[in-house]
């Protein structure tokens, strides 16, 4: 049997990592698959441990694995995982430098679509790229590498053979997701905490895989081949109880792209969480039309412990929304946010900027729209055409940045027709300053309680170390910080 080391890339950017540290659930699933077939697995979470490539080198030298695997991973549903690809490739090169016989494996959305580009570069010392859903492919590949078959016969794998790049075809999807067992015991649970008050131990869980929506900027539909599959609510709740009892978890993030797709199943999940009295906080992402659909059961969201819902509003411009294939409207965004506010659930909404048609007038319109919709938290991702998404073809002639490590939704990648890329960075700061300057007055007038403390804590974290990623107009930001301290 083999020793396999799973490693997260030591990548950091301003954004989701600011408010907490999420367990690398994708690697926990892969490590579980390795253990299930009798192999020895270890997870080295360099990302959340804030470690360096030198630390990774020492870990590989200490463990002496037969295989090293990493993913293009960030602790979200995969939308910005491309940014970690250069770091993941460097990890595998280090493994080969230490021992050329070490088998190197790479997986995730970006490698699944861009395996030819990766393997064509001789500097990338990748033996096998696991494409698509990885667990079953990994099991079969490990068996083949240990003499139980030919690796070239394993579906779902891309590799080099001389100067040729070969792809073995699609691996069928796993029919029953509840057969997968994450290797929870291989994680250092003290590393995973939600930093927004009230603080707590954080776990990521998965209740479904896939999405059949057609958003032009997202890889979910393509990666999962339009195939949405779900776990049994009973099994999910059992897993939550295990994590609560064994590791002291009291915050759960559902990292599903679309957890609420089937109302009957979703309501059963809420009912079970309420019935079991788990006493935990939940954070989810979903679509505005499902919030509207569930208007009559939003009280169950709250009773089940859902405190934070993320929605992709994206734009107030009908033409832009149409180009993104969101399938929703500005009016629906408003209705969903109002419903969640009435249910006393904290809302977060995203508003994209940096489109090819962007102007200072459209930036001002985005700011005005965010203030009008009035989510509790607003984020302003910069349009980032991942190379395997539909918007990449739409915006290809405006792309000016080809360093994938910059594809993090903060750095401008495309140049608008009527703005410079430097102006997009300035506009990003203006969006945040304008929205939160306006939001602060609402916080000042808010009754002291859970929501007020939560938002103040979140805002302070968001402003911490902001200068590493973009210019927030420093003097204004310092005044904002001082005002928040006084309010707190």
mmCIF file of N, CA and C in Angstrom, residues 289-346:
data_model
loop_
_atom_site.group_PDB
_atom_site.id
_atom_site.type_symbol
_atom_site.label_atom_id
_atom_site.label_comp_id
_atom_site.label_asym_id
_atom_site.label_seq_id
_atom_site.Cartn_x
_atom_site.Cartn_y
_atom_site.Cartn_z
ATOM 1 N N UNK A 289 -34.291 33.203 -6.100
ATOM 2 C CA UNK A 289 -35.624 32.660 -6.371
ATOM 3 C C UNK A 289 -36.030 31.604 -5.342
ATOM 4 N N UNK A 290 -35.051 30.920 -4.738
ATOM 5 C CA UNK A 290 -35.384 29.937 -3.710
ATOM 6 C C UNK A 290 -35.770 30.617 -2.401
ATOM 7 N N UNK A 291 -35.165 31.756 -2.104
ATOM 8 C CA UNK A 291 -35.575 32.518 -0.921
ATOM 9 C C UNK A 291 -37.017 32.996 -1.093
ATOM 10 N N UNK A 292 -37.339 33.475 -2.283
ATOM 11 C CA UNK A 292 -38.715 33.902 -2.556
ATOM 12 C C UNK A 292 -39.662 32.710 -2.468
ATOM 13 N N UNK A 293 -39.273 31.591 -3.029
ATOM 14 C CA UNK A 293 -40.072 30.361 -2.958
ATOM 15 C C UNK A 293 -40.332 29.951 -1.510
ATOM 16 N N UNK A 294 -39.330 30.140 -0.655
ATOM 17 C CA UNK A 294 -39.401 29.678 0.729
ATOM 18 C C UNK A 294 -39.870 30.752 1.698
ATOM 19 N N UNK A 295 -40.545 31.770 1.202
ATOM 20 C CA UNK A 295 -40.971 32.868 2.072
ATOM 21 C C UNK A 295 -41.755 32.374 3.284
ATOM 22 N N UNK A 296 -42.547 31.319 3.084
ATOM 23 C CA UNK A 296 -43.394 30.825 4.178
ATOM 24 C C UNK A 296 -42.645 29.940 5.165
ATOM 25 N N UNK A 297 -41.401 29.559 4.871
ATOM 26 C CA UNK A 297 -40.648 28.719 5.816
ATOM 27 C C UNK A 297 -39.321 29.355 6.220
ATOM 28 N N UNK A 298 -39.177 30.661 5.976
ATOM 29 C CA UNK A 298 -37.929 31.310 6.385
ATOM 30 C C UNK A 298 -37.755 31.293 7.904
ATOM 31 N N UNK A 299 -38.858 31.174 8.620
ATOM 32 C CA UNK A 299 -38.738 31.026 10.077
ATOM 33 C C UNK A 299 -38.005 29.737 10.428
ATOM 34 N N UNK A 300 -38.141 28.721 9.565
ATOM 35 C CA UNK A 300 -37.407 27.471 9.799
ATOM 36 C C UNK A 300 -35.918 27.653 9.535
ATOM 37 N N UNK A 301 -35.577 28.478 8.563
ATOM 38 C CA UNK A 301 -34.167 28.797 8.350
ATOM 39 C C UNK A 301 -33.574 29.307 9.667
ATOM 40 N N UNK A 302 -34.277 30.276 10.239
ATOM 41 C CA UNK A 302 -33.783 30.910 11.465
ATOM 42 C C UNK A 302 -33.749 29.917 12.625
ATOM 43 N N UNK A 303 -34.804 29.127 12.779
ATOM 44 C CA UNK A 303 -34.867 28.160 13.886
ATOM 45 C C UNK A 303 -33.795 27.092 13.749
ATOM 46 N N UNK A 304 -33.422 26.761 12.509
ATOM 47 C CA UNK A 304 -32.388 25.744 12.292
ATOM 48 C C UNK A 304 -30.984 26.285 12.547
ATOM 49 N N UNK A 305 -30.869 27.595 12.725
ATOM 50 C CA UNK A 305 -29.566 28.180 13.031
ATOM 51 C C UNK A 305 -28.915 28.901 11.872
ATOM 52 N N UNK A 306 -29.622 29.059 10.741
ATOM 53 C CA UNK A 306 -29.053 29.797 9.625
ATOM 54 C C UNK A 306 -29.008 31.278 9.993
ATOM 55 N N UNK A 307 -27.811 31.805 10.095
ATOM 56 C CA UNK A 307 -27.653 33.202 10.501
ATOM 57 C C UNK A 307 -27.157 34.083 9.361
ATOM 58 N N UNK A 308 -26.651 33.475 8.279
ATOM 59 C CA UNK A 308 -25.974 34.255 7.239
ATOM 60 C C UNK A 308 -26.253 33.596 5.893
ATOM 61 N N UNK A 309 -26.838 34.362 4.971
ATOM 62 C CA UNK A 309 -27.145 33.859 3.634
ATOM 63 C C UNK A 309 -26.461 34.754 2.607
ATOM 64 N N UNK A 310 -25.708 34.123 1.710
ATOM 65 C CA UNK A 310 -25.027 34.834 0.629
ATOM 66 C C UNK A 310 -25.821 34.676 -0.657
ATOM 67 N N UNK A 311 -26.059 35.797 -1.337
ATOM 68 C CA UNK A 311 -26.789 35.813 -2.605
ATOM 69 C C UNK A 311 -25.968 36.561 -3.652
ATOM 70 N N UNK A 312 -26.028 36.090 -4.877
ATOM 71 C CA UNK A 312 -25.342 36.770 -5.967
ATOM 72 C C UNK A 312 -26.280 37.722 -6.677
ATOM 73 N N UNK A 313 -26.284 38.986 -6.262
ATOM 74 C CA UNK A 313 -27.109 39.985 -6.942
ATOM 75 C C UNK A 313 -26.466 40.363 -8.276
ATOM 76 N N UNK A 314 -25.163 40.556 -8.266
ATOM 77 C CA UNK A 314 -24.272 40.762 -9.421
ATOM 78 C C UNK A 314 -24.420 42.112 -10.107
ATOM 79 N N UNK A 315 -25.609 42.514 -10.515
ATOM 80 C CA UNK A 315 -25.722 43.781 -11.229
ATOM 81 C C UNK A 315 -27.165 44.261 -11.235
ATOM 82 N N UNK A 316 -27.313 45.604 -11.327
ATOM 83 C CA UNK A 316 -28.641 46.187 -11.487
ATOM 84 C C UNK A 316 -28.966 46.427 -12.955
ATOM 85 N N UNK A 317 -27.976 46.248 -13.807
ATOM 86 C CA UNK A 317 -28.138 46.482 -15.237
ATOM 87 C C UNK A 317 -28.721 45.237 -15.906
ATOM 88 N N UNK A 318 -29.869 45.376 -16.529
ATOM 89 C CA UNK A 318 -30.545 44.225 -17.143
ATOM 90 C C UNK A 318 -29.700 43.574 -18.226
ATOM 91 N N UNK A 319 -28.995 44.399 -19.006
ATOM 92 C CA UNK A 319 -28.160 43.847 -20.070
ATOM 93 C C UNK A 319 -27.003 43.038 -19.498
ATOM 94 N N UNK A 320 -26.401 43.547 -18.424
ATOM 95 C CA UNK A 320 -25.292 42.824 -17.789
ATOM 96 C C UNK A 320 -25.788 41.521 -17.180
ATOM 97 N N UNK A 321 -26.922 41.585 -16.469
ATOM 98 C CA UNK A 321 -27.487 40.367 -15.894
ATOM 99 C C UNK A 321 -27.799 39.348 -16.996
ATOM 100 N N UNK A 322 -28.291 39.839 -18.107
ATOM 101 C CA UNK A 322 -28.586 38.941 -19.213
ATOM 102 C C UNK A 322 -27.326 38.276 -19.751
ATOM 103 N N UNK A 323 -26.237 39.045 -19.861
ATOM 104 C CA UNK A 323 -24.982 38.479 -20.368
ATOM 105 C C UNK A 323 -24.389 37.457 -19.415
ATOM 106 N N UNK A 324 -24.725 37.573 -18.132
ATOM 107 C CA UNK A 324 -24.212 36.633 -17.132
ATOM 108 C C UNK A 324 -25.085 35.391 -16.995
ATOM 109 N N UNK A 325 -26.225 35.379 -17.661
ATOM 110 C CA UNK A 325 -27.151 34.232 -17.602
ATOM 111 C C UNK A 325 -27.573 33.889 -16.176
ATOM 112 N N UNK A 326 -27.760 34.901 -15.357
ATOM 113 C CA UNK A 326 -28.170 34.648 -13.976
ATOM 114 C C UNK A 326 -29.583 34.091 -13.882
ATOM 115 N N UNK A 327 -30.457 34.506 -14.789
ATOM 116 C CA UNK A 327 -31.831 34.029 -14.741
ATOM 117 C C UNK A 327 -32.644 34.679 -13.645
ATOM 118 N N UNK A 328 -32.146 35.796 -13.118
ATOM 119 C CA UNK A 328 -32.862 36.519 -12.061
ATOM 120 C C UNK A 328 -32.921 37.990 -12.432
ATOM 121 N N UNK A 329 -33.690 38.745 -11.660
ATOM 122 C CA UNK A 329 -33.861 40.166 -11.939
ATOM 123 C C UNK A 329 -33.521 40.999 -10.714
ATOM 124 N N UNK A 330 -33.332 42.286 -10.944
ATOM 125 C CA UNK A 330 -33.073 43.223 -9.855
ATOM 126 C C UNK A 330 -34.223 43.207 -8.860
ATOM 127 N N UNK A 331 -35.447 43.119 -9.367
ATOM 128 C CA UNK A 331 -36.618 43.101 -8.493
ATOM 129 C C UNK A 331 -36.640 41.857 -7.610
ATOM 130 N N UNK A 332 -36.224 40.722 -8.168
ATOM 131 C CA UNK A 332 -36.138 39.497 -7.359
ATOM 132 C C UNK A 332 -35.072 39.630 -6.275
ATOM 133 N N UNK A 333 -33.954 40.251 -6.618
ATOM 134 C CA UNK A 333 -32.910 40.471 -5.617
ATOM 135 C C UNK A 333 -33.450 41.284 -4.444
ATOM 136 N N UNK A 334 -34.178 42.329 -4.765
ATOM 137 C CA UNK A 334 -34.752 43.184 -3.724
ATOM 138 C C UNK A 334 -35.729 42.403 -2.863
ATOM 139 N N UNK A 335 -36.596 41.632 -3.484
ATOM 140 C CA UNK A 335 -37.598 40.868 -2.735
ATOM 141 C C UNK A 335 -36.943 39.853 -1.805
ATOM 142 N N UNK A 336 -35.933 39.140 -2.302
ATOM 143 C CA UNK A 336 -35.274 38.120 -1.486
ATOM 144 C C UNK A 336 -34.553 38.743 -0.298
ATOM 145 N N UNK A 337 -33.850 39.842 -0.516
ATOM 146 C CA UNK A 337 -33.130 40.494 0.580
ATOM 147 C C UNK A 337 -34.100 41.042 1.618
ATOM 148 N N UNK A 338 -35.225 41.591 1.172
ATOM 149 C CA UNK A 338 -36.227 42.094 2.123
ATOM 150 C C UNK A 338 -36.816 40.959 2.947
ATOM 151 N N UNK A 339 -37.080 39.828 2.306
ATOM 152 C CA UNK A 339 -37.638 38.676 3.028
ATOM 153 C C UNK A 339 -36.663 38.173 4.101
ATOM 154 N N UNK A 340 -35.404 38.087 3.762
ATOM 155 C CA UNK A 340 -34.408 37.613 4.735
ATOM 156 C C UNK A 340 -34.256 38.607 5.880
ATOM 157 N N UNK A 341 -34.330 39.884 5.568
ATOM 158 C CA UNK A 341 -34.239 40.895 6.624
ATOM 159 C C UNK A 341 -35.415 40.755 7.595
ATOM 160 N N UNK A 342 -36.599 40.540 7.038
ATOM 161 C CA UNK A 342 -37.779 40.355 7.890
ATOM 162 C C UNK A 342 -37.653 39.109 8.758
ATOM 163 N N UNK A 343 -36.952 38.098 8.238
ATOM 164 C CA UNK A 343 -36.750 36.859 8.998
ATOM 165 C C UNK A 343 -35.587 36.961 9.976
ATOM 166 N N UNK A 344 -34.964 38.132 10.056
ATOM 167 C CA UNK A 344 -33.842 38.393 10.961
ATOM 168 C C UNK A 344 -32.642 37.496 10.663
ATOM 169 N N UNK A 345 -32.389 37.314 9.366
ATOM 170 C CA UNK A 345 -31.221 36.566 8.914
ATOM 171 C C UNK A 345 -30.271 37.547 8.233
ATOM 172 N N UNK A 346 -29.010 37.496 8.575
ATOM 173 C CA UNK A 346 -28.018 38.406 8.020
ATOM 174 C C UNK A 346 -27.789 38.082 6.549
#
